[in-house]
mmCIF file of C-alpha atoms in Angstrom:
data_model
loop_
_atom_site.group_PDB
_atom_site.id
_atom_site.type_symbol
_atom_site.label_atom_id
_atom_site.label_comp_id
_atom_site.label_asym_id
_atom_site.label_seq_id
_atom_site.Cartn_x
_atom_site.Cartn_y
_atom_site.Cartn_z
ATOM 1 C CA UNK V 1 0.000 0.000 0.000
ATOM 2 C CA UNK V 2 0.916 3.580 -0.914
ATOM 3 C CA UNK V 3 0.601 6.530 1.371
ATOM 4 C CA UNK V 4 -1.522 9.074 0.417
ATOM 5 C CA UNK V 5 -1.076 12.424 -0.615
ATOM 6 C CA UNK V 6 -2.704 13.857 2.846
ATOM 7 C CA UNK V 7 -0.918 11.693 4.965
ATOM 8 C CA UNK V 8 2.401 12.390 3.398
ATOM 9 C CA UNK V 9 1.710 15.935 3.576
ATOM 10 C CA UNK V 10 1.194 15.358 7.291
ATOM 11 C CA UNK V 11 3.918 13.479 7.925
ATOM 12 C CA UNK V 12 5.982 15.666 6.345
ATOM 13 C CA UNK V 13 5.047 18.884 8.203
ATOM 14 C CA UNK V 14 5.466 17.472 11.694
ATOM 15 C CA UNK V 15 8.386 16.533 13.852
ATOM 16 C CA UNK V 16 6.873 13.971 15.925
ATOM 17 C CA UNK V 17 7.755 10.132 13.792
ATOM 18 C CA UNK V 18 8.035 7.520 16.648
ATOM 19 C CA UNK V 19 9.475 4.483 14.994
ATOM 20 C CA UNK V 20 8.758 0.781 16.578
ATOM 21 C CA UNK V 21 10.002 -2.169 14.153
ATOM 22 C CA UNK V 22 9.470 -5.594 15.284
ATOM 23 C CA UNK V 23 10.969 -7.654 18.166
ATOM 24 C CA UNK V 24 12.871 -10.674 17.532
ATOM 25 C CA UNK V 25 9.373 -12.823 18.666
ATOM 26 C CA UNK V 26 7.649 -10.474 15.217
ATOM 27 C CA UNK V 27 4.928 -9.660 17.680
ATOM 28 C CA UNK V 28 6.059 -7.717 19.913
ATOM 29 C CA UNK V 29 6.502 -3.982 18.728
ATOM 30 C CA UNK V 30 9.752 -2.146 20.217
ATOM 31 C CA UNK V 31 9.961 0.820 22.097
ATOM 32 C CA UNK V 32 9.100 3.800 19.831
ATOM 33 C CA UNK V 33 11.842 6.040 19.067
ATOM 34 C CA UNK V 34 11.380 9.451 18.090
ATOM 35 C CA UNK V 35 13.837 9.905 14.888
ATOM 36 C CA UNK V 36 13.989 12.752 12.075
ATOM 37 C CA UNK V 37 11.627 11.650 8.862
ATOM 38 C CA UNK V 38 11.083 12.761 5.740
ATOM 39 C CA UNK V 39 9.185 12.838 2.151
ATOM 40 C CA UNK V 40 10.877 13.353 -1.331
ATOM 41 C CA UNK V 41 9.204 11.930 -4.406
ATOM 42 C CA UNK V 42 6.211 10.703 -2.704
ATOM 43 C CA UNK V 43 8.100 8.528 -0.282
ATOM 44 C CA UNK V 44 8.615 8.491 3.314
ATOM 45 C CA UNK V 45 12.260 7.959 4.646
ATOM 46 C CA UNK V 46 14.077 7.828 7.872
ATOM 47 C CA UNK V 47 17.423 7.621 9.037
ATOM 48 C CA UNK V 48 19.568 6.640 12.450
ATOM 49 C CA UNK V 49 21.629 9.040 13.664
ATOM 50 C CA UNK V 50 24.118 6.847 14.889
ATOM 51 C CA UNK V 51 24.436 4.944 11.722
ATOM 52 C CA UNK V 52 23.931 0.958 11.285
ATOM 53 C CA UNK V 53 24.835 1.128 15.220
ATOM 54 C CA UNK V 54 21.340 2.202 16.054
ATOM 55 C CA UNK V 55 19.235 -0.283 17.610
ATOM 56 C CA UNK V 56 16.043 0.451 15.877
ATOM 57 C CA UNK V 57 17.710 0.406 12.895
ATOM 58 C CA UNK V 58 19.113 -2.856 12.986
ATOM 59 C CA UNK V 59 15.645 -3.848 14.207
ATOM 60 C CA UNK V 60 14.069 -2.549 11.020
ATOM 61 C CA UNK V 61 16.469 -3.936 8.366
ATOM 62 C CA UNK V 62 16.191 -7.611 10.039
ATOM 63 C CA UNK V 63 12.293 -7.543 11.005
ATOM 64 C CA UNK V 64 11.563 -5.448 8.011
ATOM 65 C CA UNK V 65 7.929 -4.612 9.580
ATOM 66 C CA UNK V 66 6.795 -2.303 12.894
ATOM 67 C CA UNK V 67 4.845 0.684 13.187
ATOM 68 C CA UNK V 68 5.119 4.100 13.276
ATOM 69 C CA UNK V 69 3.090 6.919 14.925
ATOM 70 C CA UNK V 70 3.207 10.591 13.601
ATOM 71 C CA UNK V 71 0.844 13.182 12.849
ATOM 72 C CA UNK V 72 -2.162 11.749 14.730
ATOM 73 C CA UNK V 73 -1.505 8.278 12.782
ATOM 74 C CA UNK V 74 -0.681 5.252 14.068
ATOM 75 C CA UNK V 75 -0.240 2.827 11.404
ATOM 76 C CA UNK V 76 1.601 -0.397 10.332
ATOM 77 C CA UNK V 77 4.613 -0.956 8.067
ATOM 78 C CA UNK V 78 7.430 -2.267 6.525
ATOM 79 C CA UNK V 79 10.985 -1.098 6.515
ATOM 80 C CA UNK V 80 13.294 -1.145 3.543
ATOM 81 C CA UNK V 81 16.607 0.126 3.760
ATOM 82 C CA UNK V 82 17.797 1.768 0.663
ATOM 83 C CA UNK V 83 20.998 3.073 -1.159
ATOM 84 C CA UNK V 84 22.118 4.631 -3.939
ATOM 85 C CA UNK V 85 21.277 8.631 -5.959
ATOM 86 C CA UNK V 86 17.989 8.827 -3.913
ATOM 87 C CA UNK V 87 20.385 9.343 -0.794
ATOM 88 C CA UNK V 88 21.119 12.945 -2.460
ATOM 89 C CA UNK V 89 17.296 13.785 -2.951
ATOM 90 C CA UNK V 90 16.676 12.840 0.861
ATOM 91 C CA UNK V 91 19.768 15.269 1.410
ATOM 92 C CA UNK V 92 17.906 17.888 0.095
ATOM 93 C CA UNK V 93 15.041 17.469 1.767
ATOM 94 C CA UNK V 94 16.695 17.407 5.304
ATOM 95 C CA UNK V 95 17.925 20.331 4.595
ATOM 96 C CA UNK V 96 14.620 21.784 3.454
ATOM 97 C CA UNK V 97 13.062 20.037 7.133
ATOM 98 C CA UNK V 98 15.849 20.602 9.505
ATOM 99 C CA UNK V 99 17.781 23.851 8.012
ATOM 100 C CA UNK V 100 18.119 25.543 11.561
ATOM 101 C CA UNK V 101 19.077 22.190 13.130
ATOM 102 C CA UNK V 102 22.843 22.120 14.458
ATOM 103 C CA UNK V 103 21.795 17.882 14.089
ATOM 104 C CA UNK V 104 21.533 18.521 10.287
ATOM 105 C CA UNK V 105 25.351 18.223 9.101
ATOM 106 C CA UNK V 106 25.663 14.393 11.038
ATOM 107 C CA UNK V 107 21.823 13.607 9.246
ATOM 108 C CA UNK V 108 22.825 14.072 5.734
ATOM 109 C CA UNK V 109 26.623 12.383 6.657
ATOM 110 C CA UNK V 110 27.535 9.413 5.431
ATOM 111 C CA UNK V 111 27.530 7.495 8.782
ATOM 112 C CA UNK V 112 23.090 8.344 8.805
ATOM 113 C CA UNK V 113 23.459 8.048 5.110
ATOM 114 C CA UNK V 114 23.822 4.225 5.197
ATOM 115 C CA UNK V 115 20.781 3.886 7.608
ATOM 116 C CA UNK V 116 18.518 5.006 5.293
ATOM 117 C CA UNK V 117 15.277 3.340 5.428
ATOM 118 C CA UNK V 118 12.062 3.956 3.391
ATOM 119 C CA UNK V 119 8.751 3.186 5.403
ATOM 120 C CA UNK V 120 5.939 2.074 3.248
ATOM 121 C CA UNK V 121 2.401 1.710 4.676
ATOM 122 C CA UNK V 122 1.319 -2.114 4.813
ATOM 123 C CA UNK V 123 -1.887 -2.672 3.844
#
């Protein structure tokens, strides 16, 4: 399942993405995690600030399902962590986000760069 246009739109104007992949039992939901998020090209991306090192993170890429809570949504998903020229497009729209941030520079470096993850709604 897609997001829609609304929810995107709501995602990406708040600051409030609580992330909760999977336990290792893949019933159990973590504790959420409030991390930076956001949407370029219609998707819906986060990264861990402290890299591959970051517990949810690792959580995400080897559950590959959770659920997140932001903008008055709770909702189910799966996690897919991604590489490659989109990396620059979710650059630019950190910057766009988090401008006045002095967390922006380590968010769009390349230890947070290769804990990208897209989020995509499960229906």
């Amino acid at each position: 399942m897609t997001w829609s246009k609304d929810e995107l739109g709501r995602i990406a104007a708040t600051d409030d993405l609580h992330i909760a992949p999977l336990r290792d039992d893949r019933v159990t939901f973590g504790t959420p995690t409030w991390i930076w998020s956001v949407v370029t090209e219609g998707e819906l991306y986060v990264r861990g600030y402290n890299g591959r090192k970051s517990r949810w993170y690792q959580a995400a890429v080897k559950q590959k399902a959770g659920r997140i809570t932001a903008a008055g949504m709770t909702r189910d998903v799966t996690f897919e962590a991604v590489d490659g020229p989109v990396n620059d497009r979710i650059d630019d729209a950190y910057r766009a986000k988090y401008a006045a941030s002095p967390y922006l520079a380590p968010m769009i470096g390349a230890r947070a760069r290769a804990a990208t993850v897209r989020i995509l709604a499960k229906t």
